[in-house]
Structures are given as structure tokens and as C-alpha cells.
PDB file of C-alpha atoms and ligand atoms in Angstrom:
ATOM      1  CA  UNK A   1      12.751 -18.996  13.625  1.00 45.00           C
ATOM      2  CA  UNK A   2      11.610 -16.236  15.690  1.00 48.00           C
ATOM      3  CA  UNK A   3      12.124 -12.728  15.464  1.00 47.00           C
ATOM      4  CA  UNK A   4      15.861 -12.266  16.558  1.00 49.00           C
ATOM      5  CA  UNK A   5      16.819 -14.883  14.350  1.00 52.00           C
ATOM      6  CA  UNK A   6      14.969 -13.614  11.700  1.00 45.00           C
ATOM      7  CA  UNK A   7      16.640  -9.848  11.730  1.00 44.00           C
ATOM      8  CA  UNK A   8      19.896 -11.525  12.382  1.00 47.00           C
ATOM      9  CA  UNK A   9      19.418 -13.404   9.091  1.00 50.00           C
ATOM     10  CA  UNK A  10      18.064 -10.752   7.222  1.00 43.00           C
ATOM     11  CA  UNK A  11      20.853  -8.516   8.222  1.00 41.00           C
ATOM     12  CA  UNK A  12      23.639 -10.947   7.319  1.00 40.00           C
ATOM     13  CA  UNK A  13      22.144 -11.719   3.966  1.00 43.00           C
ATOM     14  CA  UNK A  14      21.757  -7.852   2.723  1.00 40.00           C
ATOM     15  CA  UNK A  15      24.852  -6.248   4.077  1.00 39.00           C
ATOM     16  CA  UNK A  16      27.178  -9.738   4.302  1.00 38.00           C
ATOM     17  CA  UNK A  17      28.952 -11.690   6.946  1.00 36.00           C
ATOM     18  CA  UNK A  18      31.701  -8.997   7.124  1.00 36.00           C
ATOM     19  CA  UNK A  19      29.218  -6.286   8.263  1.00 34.00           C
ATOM     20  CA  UNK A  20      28.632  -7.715  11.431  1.00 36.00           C
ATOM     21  CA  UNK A  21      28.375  -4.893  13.780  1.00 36.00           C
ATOM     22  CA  UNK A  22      24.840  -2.837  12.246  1.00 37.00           C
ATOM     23  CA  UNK A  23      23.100  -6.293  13.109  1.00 38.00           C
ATOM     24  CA  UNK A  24      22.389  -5.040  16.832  1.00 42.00           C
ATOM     25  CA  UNK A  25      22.057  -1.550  15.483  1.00 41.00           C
ATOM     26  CA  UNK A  26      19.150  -3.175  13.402  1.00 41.00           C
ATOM     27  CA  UNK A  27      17.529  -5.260  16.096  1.00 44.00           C
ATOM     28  CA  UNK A  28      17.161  -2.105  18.244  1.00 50.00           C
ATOM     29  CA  UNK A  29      15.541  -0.403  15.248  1.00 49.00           C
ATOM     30  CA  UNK A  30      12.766  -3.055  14.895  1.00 52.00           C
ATOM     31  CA  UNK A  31      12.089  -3.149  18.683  1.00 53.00           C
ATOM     32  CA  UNK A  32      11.955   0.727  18.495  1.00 54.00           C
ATOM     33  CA  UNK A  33       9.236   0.366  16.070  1.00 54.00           C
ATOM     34  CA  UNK A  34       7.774  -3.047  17.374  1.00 53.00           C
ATOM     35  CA  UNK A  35       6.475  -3.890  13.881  1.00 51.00           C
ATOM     36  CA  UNK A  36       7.991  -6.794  13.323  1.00 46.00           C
ATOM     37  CA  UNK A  37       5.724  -9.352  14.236  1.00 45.00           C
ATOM     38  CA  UNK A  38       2.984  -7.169  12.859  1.00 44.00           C
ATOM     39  CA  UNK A  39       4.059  -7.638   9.020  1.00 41.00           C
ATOM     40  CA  UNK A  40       1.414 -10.651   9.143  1.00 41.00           C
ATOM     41  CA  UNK A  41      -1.515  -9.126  10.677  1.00 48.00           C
ATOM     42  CA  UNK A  42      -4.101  -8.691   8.633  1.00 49.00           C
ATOM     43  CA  UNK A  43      -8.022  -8.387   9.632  1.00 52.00           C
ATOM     44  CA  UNK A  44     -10.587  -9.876   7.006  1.00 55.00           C
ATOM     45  CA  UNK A  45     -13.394  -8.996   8.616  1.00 72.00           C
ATOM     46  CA  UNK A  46     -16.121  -6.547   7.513  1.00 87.00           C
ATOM     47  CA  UNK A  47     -17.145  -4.238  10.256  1.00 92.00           C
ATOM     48  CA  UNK A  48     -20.680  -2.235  10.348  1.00 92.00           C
ATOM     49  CA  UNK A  49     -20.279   1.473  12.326  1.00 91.00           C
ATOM     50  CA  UNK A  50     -21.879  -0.537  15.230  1.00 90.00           C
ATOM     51  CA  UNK A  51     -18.920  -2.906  15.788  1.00 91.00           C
ATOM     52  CA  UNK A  52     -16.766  -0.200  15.616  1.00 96.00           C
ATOM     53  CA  UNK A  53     -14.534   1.838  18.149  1.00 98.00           C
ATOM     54  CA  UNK A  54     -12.569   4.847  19.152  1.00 98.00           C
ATOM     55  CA  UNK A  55     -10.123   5.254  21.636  1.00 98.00           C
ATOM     56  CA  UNK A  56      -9.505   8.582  23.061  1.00 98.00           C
ATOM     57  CA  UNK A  57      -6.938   9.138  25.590  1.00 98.00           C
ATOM     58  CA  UNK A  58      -7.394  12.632  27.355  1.00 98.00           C
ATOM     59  CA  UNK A  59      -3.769  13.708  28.332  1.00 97.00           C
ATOM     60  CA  UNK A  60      -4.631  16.371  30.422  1.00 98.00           C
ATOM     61  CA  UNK A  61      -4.511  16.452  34.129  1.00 97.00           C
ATOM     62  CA  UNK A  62      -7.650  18.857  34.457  1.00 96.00           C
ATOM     63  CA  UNK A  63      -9.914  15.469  33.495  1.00 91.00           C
ATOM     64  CA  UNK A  64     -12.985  17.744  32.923  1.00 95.00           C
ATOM     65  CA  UNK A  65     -10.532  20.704  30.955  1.00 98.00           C
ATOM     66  CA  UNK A  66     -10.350  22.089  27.523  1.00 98.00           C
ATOM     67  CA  UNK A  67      -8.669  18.997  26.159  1.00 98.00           C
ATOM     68  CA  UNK A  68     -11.624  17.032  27.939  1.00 98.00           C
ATOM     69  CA  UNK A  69     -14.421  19.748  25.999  1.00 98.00           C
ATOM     70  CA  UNK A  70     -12.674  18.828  22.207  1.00 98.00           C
ATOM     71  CA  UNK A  71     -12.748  15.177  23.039  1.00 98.00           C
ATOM     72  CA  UNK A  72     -16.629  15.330  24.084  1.00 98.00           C
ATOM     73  CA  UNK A  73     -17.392  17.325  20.725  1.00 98.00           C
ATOM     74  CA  UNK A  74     -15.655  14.368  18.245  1.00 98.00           C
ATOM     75  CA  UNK A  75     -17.526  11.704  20.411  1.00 98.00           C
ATOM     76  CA  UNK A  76     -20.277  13.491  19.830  1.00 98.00           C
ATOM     77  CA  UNK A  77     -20.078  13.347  15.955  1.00 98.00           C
ATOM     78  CA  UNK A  78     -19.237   9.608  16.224  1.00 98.00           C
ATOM     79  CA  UNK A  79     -21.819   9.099  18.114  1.00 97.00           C
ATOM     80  CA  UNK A  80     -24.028  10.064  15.311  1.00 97.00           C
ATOM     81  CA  UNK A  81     -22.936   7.672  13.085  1.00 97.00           C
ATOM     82  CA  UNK A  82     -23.299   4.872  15.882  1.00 97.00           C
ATOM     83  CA  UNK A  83     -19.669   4.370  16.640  1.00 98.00           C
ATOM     84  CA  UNK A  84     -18.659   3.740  20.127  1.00 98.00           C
ATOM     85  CA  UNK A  85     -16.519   5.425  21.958  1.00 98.00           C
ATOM     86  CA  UNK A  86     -14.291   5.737  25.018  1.00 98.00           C
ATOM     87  CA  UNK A  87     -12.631   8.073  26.548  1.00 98.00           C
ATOM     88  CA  UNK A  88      -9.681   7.580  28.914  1.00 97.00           C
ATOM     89  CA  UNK A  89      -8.277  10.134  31.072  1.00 96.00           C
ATOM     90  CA  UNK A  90      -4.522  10.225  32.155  1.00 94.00           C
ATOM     91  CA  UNK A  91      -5.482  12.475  34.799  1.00 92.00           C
ATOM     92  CA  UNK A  92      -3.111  12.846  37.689  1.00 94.00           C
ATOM     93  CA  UNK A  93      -1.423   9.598  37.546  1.00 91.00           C
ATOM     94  CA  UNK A  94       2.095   9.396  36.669  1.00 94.00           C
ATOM     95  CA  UNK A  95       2.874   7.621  34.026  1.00 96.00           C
ATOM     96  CA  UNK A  96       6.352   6.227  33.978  1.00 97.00           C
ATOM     97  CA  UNK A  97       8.709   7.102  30.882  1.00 97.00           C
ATOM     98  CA  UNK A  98      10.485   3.994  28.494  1.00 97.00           C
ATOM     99  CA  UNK A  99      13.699   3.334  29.697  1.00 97.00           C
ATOM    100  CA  UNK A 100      14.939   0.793  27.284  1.00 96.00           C
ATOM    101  CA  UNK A 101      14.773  -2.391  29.011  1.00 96.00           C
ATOM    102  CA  UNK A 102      13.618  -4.430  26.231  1.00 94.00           C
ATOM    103  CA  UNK A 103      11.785  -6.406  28.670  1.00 95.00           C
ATOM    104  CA  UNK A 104       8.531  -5.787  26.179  1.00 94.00           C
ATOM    105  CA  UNK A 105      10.429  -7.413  23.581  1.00 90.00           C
ATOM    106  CA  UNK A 106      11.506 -10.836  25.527  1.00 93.00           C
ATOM    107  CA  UNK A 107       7.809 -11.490  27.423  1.00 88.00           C
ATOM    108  CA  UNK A 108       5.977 -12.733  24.419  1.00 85.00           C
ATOM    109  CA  UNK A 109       3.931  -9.656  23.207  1.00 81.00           C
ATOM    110  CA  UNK A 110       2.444  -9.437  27.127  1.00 84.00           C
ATOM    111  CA  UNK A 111       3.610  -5.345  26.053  1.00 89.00           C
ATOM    112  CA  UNK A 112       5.390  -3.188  28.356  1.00 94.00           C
ATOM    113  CA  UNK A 113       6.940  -4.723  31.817  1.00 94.00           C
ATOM    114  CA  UNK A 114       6.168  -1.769  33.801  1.00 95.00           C
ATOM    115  CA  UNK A 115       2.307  -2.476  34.925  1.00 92.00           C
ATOM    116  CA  UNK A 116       1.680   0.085  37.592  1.00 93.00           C
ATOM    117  CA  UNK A 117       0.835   2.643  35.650  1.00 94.00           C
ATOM    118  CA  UNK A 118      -2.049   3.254  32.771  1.00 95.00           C
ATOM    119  CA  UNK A 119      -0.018   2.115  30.056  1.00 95.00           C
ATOM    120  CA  UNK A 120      -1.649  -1.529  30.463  1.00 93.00           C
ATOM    121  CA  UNK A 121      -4.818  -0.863  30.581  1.00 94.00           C
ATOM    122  CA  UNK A 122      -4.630   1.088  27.443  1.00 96.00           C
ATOM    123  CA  UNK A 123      -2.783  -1.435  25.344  1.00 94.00           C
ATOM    124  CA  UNK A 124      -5.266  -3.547  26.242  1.00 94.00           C
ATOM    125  CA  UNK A 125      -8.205  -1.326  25.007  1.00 96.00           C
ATOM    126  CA  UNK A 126      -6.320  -0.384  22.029  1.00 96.00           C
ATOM    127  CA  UNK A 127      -6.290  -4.279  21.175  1.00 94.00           C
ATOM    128  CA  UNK A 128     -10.004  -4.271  20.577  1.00 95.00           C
ATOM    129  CA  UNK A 129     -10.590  -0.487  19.096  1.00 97.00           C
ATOM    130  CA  UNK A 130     -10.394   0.411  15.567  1.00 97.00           C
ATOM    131  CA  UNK A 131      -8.849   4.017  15.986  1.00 98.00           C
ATOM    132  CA  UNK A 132      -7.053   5.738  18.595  1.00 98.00           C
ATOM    133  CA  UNK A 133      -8.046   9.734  19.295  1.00 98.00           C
ATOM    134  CA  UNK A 134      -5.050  11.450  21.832  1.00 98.00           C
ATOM    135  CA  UNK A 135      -5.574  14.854  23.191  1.00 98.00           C
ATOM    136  CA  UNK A 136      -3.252  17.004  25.200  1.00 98.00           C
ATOM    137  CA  UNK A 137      -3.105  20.445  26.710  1.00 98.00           C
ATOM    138  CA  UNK A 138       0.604  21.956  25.108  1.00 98.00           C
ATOM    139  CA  UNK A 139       3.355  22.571  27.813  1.00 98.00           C
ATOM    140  CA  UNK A 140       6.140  24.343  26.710  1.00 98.00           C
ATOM    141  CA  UNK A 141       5.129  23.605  23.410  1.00 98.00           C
ATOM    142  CA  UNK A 142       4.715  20.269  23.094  1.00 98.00           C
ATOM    143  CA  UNK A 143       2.665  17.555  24.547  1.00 98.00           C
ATOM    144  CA  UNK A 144       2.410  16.862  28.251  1.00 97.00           C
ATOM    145  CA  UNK A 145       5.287  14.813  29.834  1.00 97.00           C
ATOM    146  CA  UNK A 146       2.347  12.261  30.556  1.00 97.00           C
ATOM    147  CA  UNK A 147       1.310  12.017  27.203  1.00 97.00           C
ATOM    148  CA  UNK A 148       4.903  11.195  25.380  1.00 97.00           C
ATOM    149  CA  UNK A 149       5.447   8.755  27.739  1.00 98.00           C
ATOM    150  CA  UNK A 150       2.884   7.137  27.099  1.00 97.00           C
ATOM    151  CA  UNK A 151       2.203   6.973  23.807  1.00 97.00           C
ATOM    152  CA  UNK A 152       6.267   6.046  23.642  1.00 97.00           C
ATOM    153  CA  UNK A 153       5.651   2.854  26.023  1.00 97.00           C
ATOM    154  CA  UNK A 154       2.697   2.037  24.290  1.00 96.00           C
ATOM    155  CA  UNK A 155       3.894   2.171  20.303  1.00 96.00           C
ATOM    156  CA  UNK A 156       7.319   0.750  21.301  1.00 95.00           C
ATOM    157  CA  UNK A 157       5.886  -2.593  23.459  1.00 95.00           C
ATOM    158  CA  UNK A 158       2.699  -3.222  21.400  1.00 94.00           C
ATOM    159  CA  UNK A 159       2.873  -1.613  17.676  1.00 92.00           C
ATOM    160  CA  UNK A 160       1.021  -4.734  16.700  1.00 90.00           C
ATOM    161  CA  UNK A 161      -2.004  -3.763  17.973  1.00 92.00           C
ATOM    162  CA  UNK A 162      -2.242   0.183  16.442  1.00 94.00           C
ATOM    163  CA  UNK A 163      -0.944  -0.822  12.942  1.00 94.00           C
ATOM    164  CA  UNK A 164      -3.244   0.580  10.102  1.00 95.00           C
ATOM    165  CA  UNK A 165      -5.623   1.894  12.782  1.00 97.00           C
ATOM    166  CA  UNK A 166      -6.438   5.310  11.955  1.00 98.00           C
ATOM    167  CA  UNK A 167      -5.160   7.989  14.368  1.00 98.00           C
ATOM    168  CA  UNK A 168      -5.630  11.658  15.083  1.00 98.00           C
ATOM    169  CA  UNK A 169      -3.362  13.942  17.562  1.00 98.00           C
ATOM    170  CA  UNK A 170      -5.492  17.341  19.001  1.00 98.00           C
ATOM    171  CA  UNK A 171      -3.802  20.028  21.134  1.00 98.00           C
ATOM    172  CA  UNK A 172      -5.142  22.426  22.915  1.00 98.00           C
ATOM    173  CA  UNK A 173      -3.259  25.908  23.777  1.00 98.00           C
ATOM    174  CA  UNK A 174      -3.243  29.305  25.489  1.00 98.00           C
ATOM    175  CA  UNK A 175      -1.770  30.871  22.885  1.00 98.00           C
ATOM    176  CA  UNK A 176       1.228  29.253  21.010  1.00 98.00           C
ATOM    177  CA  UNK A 177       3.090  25.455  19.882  1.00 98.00           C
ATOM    178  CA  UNK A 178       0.265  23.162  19.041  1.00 98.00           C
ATOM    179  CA  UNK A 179       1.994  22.928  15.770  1.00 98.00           C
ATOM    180  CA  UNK A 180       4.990  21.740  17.280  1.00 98.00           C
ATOM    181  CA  UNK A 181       2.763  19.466  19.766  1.00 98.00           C
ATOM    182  CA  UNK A 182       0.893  17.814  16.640  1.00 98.00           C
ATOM    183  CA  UNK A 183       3.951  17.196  14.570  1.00 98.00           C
ATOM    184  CA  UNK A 184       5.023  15.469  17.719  1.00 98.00           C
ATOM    185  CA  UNK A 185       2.227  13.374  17.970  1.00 98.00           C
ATOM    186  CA  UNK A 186       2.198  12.561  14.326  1.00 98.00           C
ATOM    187  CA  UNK A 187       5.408  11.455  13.936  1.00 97.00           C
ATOM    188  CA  UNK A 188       4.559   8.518  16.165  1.00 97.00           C
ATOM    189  CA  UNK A 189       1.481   7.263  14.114  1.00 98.00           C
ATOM    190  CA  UNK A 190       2.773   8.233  11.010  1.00 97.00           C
ATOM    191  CA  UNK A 191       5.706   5.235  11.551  1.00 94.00           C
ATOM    192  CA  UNK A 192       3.679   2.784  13.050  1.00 95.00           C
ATOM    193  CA  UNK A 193       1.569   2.752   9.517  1.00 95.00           C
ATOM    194  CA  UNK A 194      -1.383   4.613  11.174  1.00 97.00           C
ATOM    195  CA  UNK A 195      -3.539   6.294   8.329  1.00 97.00           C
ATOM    196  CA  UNK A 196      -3.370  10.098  10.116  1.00 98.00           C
ATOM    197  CA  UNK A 197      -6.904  11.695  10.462  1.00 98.00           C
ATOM    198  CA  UNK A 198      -7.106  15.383   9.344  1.00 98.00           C
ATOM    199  CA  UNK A 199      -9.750  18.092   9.489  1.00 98.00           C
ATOM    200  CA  UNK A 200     -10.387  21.788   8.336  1.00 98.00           C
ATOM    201  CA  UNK A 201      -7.337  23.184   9.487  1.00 98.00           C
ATOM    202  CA  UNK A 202      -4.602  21.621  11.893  1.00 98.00           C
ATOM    203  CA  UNK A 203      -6.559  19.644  14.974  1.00 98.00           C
ATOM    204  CA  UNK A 204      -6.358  22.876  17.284  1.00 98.00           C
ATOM    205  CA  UNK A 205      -8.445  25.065  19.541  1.00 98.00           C
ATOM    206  CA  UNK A 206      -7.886  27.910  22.220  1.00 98.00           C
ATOM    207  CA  UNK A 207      -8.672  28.220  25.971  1.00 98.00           C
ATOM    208  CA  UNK A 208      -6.899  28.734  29.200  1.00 98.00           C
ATOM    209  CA  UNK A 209      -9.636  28.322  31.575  1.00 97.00           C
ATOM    210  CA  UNK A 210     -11.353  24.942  32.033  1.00 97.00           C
ATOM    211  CA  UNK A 211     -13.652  25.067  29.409  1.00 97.00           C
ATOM    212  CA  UNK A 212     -12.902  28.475  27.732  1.00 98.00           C
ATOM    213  CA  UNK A 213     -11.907  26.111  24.314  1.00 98.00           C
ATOM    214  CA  UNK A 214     -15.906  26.970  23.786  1.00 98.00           C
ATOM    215  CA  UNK A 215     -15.231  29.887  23.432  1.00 98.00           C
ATOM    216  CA  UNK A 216     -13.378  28.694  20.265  1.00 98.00           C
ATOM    217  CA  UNK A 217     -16.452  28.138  17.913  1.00 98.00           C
ATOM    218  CA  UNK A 218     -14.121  27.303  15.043  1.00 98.00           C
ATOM    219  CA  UNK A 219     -11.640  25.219  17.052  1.00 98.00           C
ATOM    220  CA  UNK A 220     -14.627  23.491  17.992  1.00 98.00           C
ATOM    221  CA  UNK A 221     -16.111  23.069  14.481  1.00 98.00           C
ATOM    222  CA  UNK A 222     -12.501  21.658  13.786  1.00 98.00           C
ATOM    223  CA  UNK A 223     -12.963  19.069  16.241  1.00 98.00           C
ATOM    224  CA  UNK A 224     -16.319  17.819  14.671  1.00 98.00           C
ATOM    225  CA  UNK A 225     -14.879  18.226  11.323  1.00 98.00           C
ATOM    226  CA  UNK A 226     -12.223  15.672  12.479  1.00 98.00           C
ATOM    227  CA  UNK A 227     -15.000  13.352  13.973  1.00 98.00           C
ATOM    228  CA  UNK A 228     -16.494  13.454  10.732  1.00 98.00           C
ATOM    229  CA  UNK A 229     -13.808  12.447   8.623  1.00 98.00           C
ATOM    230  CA  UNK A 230     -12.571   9.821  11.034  1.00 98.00           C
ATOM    231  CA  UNK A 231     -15.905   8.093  11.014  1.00 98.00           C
ATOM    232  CA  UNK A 232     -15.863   8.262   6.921  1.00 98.00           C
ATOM    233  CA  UNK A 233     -12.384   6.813   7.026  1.00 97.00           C
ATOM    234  CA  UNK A 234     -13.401   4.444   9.472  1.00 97.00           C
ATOM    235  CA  UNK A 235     -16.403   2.879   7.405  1.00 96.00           C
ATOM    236  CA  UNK A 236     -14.391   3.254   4.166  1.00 95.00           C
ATOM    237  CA  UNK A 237     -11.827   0.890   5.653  1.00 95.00           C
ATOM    238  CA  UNK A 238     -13.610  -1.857   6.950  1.00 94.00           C
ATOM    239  CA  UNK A 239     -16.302  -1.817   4.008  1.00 93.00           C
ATOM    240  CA  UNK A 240     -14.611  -4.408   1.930  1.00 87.00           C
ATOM    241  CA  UNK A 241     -12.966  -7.073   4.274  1.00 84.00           C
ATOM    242  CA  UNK A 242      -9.722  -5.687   3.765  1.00 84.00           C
ATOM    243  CA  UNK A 243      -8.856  -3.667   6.938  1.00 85.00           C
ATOM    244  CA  UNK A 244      -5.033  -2.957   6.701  1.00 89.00           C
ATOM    245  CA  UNK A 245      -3.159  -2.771   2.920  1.00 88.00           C
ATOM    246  CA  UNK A 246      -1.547  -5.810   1.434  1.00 88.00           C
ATOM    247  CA  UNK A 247       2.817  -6.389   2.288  1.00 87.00           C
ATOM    248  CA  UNK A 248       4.777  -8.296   0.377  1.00 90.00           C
ATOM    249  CA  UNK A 249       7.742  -6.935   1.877  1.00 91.00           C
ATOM    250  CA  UNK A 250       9.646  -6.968   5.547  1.00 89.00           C
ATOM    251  CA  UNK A 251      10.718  -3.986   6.715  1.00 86.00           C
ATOM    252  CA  UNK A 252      14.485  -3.264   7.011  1.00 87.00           C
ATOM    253  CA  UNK A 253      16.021  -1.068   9.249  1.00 84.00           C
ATOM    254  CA  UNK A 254      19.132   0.412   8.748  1.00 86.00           C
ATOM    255  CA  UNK A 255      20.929   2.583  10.843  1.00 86.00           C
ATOM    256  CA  UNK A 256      23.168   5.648   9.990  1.00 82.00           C
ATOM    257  CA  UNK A 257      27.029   4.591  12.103  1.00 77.00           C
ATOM    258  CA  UNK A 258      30.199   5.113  10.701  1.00 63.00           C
TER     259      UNK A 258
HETATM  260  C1  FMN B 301       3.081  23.558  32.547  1.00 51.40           C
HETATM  261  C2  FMN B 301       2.217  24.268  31.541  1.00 51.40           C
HETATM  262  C3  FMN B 301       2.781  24.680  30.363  1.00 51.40           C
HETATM  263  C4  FMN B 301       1.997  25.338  29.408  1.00 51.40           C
HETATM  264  N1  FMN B 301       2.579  25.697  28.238  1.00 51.40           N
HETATM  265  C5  FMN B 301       1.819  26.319  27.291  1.00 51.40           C
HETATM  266  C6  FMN B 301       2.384  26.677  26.034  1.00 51.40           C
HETATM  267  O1  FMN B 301       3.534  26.421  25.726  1.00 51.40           O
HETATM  268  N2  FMN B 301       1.596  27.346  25.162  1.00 51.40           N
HETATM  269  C7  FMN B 301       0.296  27.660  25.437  1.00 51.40           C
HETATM  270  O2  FMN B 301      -0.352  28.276  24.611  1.00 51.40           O
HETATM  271  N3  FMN B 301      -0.284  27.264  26.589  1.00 51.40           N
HETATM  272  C8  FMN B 301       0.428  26.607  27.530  1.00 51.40           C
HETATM  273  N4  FMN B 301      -0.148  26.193  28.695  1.00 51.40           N
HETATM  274  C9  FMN B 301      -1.595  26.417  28.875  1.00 51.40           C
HETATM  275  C10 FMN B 301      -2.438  25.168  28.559  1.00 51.40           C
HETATM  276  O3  FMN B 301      -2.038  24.568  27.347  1.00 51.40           O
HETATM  277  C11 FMN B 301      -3.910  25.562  28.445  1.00 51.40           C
HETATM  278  O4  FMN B 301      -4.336  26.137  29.656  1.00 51.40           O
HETATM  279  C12 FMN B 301      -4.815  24.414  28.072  1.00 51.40           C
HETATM  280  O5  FMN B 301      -6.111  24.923  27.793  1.00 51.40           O
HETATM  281  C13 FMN B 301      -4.960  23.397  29.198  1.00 51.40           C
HETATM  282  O6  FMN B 301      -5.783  22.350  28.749  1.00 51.40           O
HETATM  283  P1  FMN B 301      -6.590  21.426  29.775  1.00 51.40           P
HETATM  284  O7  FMN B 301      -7.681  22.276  30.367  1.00 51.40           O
HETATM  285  O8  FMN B 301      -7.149  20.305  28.973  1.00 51.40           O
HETATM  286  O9  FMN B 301      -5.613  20.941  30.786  1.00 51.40           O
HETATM  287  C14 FMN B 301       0.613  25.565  29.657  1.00 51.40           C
HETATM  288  C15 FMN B 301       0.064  25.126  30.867  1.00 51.40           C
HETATM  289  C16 FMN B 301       0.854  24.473  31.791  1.00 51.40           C
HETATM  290  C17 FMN B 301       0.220  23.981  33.073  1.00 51.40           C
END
């Protein structure tokens, strides 16, 4: 059976023959997610701190900028406990935004049609690292344009491959809405079942000017903080064989229509 079948059956059997009509409305809420398929994967393997990685994307167009500086100082700590790491920068590239083809959903797991851009290459590096670290500089607010689009194209077409990976959002501000950017960035890992990294306060720090976030001794403590407790996380997880938590259960999805 595969996995239209199976939500079409699953849907009929909770809500009835007679409710035909939230069955689409379902399907498009499991491809929004694109857990699914993931339900099943499980990893049993024990990992040391040397077979470990982190993936950090640098959202920022300034490639060598204040989001760039917080990055370095988390690799840093991770690099003290042996645990490799890369970072990625966005850059100036343009990265295209999902427009709801469902083409990622119909091209057996090859993730997101669109292959001109980034969003590729990092699916593909996500598929064999252990955590995923995204920074961005806040416009308006919220994350870089770059950034969302992104990390949309990327959770929607390949959720598989970031489930029960840990995860940690920074932003990095002028003055004012890194809270706002953070809960943005959250909100993705926290329903893709990413375990969300925290530090000593909220994963902030301050600068303007490229590299001013120095300046920022406690932002940048913060930032090591959060390399810290991602590398504890990380060895606490894959100490024991048992990478991601037990399911017995498939997710349902139910949407809201009258
Ligand atoms: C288009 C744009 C919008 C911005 N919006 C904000 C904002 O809402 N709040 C803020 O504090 N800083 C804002 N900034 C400033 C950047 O967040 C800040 O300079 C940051 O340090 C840049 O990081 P980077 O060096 O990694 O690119 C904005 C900058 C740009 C270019």
C-alpha cells in the first residue's frame, strides 16, 4: 500500500465513508509535514562524539557577518568535544520559495523538484548529520526571506531525514524581533519531532556591523552555552543505541473545515 493509500484508508476508517471530503484536506496535512514515511525510521546504532555531526546553515548574506561570528563560537565548543562540523552559507544565492507543487511528494523521496538552488545540497548533508544549527540576521523581525524558504522546502520535501535530530534556531539583531525570529524558527523543528536545543537565555546576540556581535560578550557566552548543551544532548542520545523514541502510533491529521 503506499502512502496515499494508506491516509486514504486511515481517513475513511476514523471519520467513515460519509466524510469523504477532509480525506484530501488530510493528505495535504501529511505532505505539509512529510512525516509520513518517517514513522518507521529508527537508527540503532551507537555513535561516539567522533562519528558525529552538525549542520549549520548561515542565513545571512554577509557570509563572514555577525550571524557567521555566533556560528564560529558553537563550532568552536563542538569542536572540543570532537564533533564535526560544517558550516553552510546561503550567502547571496537566491533561494527559491515552496510553491506547492507536490512534486517532492510523487518523485520517490528524491526531496524537493526545484534543484537549482541550495536546497539540494543541504538535504543531502542533512541526510548524514546528526543535528542541524540555522542562523539568521532578523529582517523586519523575523528571519531572512532566504532562510524561511529554505528551511520550508527542506522540512516539507525531506522531514525524513531531520526527524529526532536535535535542532537549534540563533538570530542575530540590531536592536529588536529575534524573539519573534526564534519562535519562527522553532515552530518548524518543534513539528518535525526535533528535540529543540536551548541555552542561558533565548539563542540571541547584538551587532550591526560585521562582526560587532563580539562586542556582545554575553550573546557570545550564549552561543557557547548552546554548543555545550547540544553536544551533551547529542552524546546522551546516541549513548544507548536508541537514537529517536519508540511510536506505536501513526500520526493523524485533521484539519479544521466546516
Ligand atoms: C533588510 C534588513 C532588515 C533588518 N531588520 C532588522 C530588524 O528588524 N531588527 C534589528 O534589530 N535589526 C535588523 N536588521 C539589522 C541586522 O539584523 C543586523 O545588522 C545583523 O547583525 C546582520 O547580521 P549579519 O552580519 O550576519 O548579516 C536588518 C537588516 C537588514 C539588511
Amino acid at each position: 500500500m503506499d502512502r496515499r493509500d494508506f491516509i486514504k484508508k486511515t481517513a475513511l476508517a476514523a471519520a467513515g465513508t460519509a466524510i469523504a471530503a477532509p480525506v484530501s484536506a488530510m493528505l495535504s496535512r501529511a505532505e505539509e509535514t512529510g512525516l509520513l514515511e518517517t514513522q518507521t525510521e529508527q537508527n540503532p546504532t551507537t555513535k561516539t562524539n567522533a562519528t558525529m555531526k552538525v549542520l549549520m546553515i548561515n542565513g545571512s548574506p554577509r557570509p563572514d557577518g555577525n550571524t557567521f561570528c555566533c556560528l564560529q563560537e558553537i563550532e568552536k565548543q563542538l569542536q572540543k568535544y570532537g564533533i564535526a562540523t560544517e558550516i553552510v552559507q546561503i550567502g547571496r544565492q537566491p533561494v527559491r520559495m515552496c510553491i506547492n507543487c507536490g512534486g517532492c511528494h510523487q518523485n520517490g523521496g528524491k526531496g524537493c523538484v526545484f534543484d537549482d538552488d541550495l536546497c539540494h545540497e543541504i538535504i543531502q548533508k542533512m541526510a548524514s548529520s546528526d543535528a542541524l544549527i540555522v542562523g539568521t540576521p532578523v529582517y523586519y523581525g523575523q528571519p531572512n526571506g532566504g532562510v524561511l524558504s529554505l528551511m520550508q522546502r527542506m522540512f516539507y520535501s525531506a522531514g525524513r531525514l531531520v526527524q529526532n535530530k536535535p535542532a537549534a534556531a540563533l538570530a542575530v539583531c540590531r536592536r529588536g524581533g529575534a524573539t519573534a525570529t526564534l519562535q519562527t524558527m522553532n515552530m518548524m523543528f518543534e513539528m518535525m519531532n526535533m528535540p529543540v536545543v536551548t541555552s542561558q537565555y533565548w539563542n540571541i546576540a547584538y551587532g550591526a556591523g560585521k562582526g560587532e556581535v563580539k562586542l556582545d560578550t554575553e550573546g557570545m557566552q550564549t552561543m557557547r552555552t548552546l554548543g555545550n548543551n547540544m553536544a551533551w544532548l547529542l552524546q546522551k542520545i546516541h549513548s544507548d543505541g536508541d537514537a529517536a523514541p519508540k511510536r506505536d502510533e501513526r500520526p493523524q491529521f485533521m484539519n479544521f473545515i466546516r
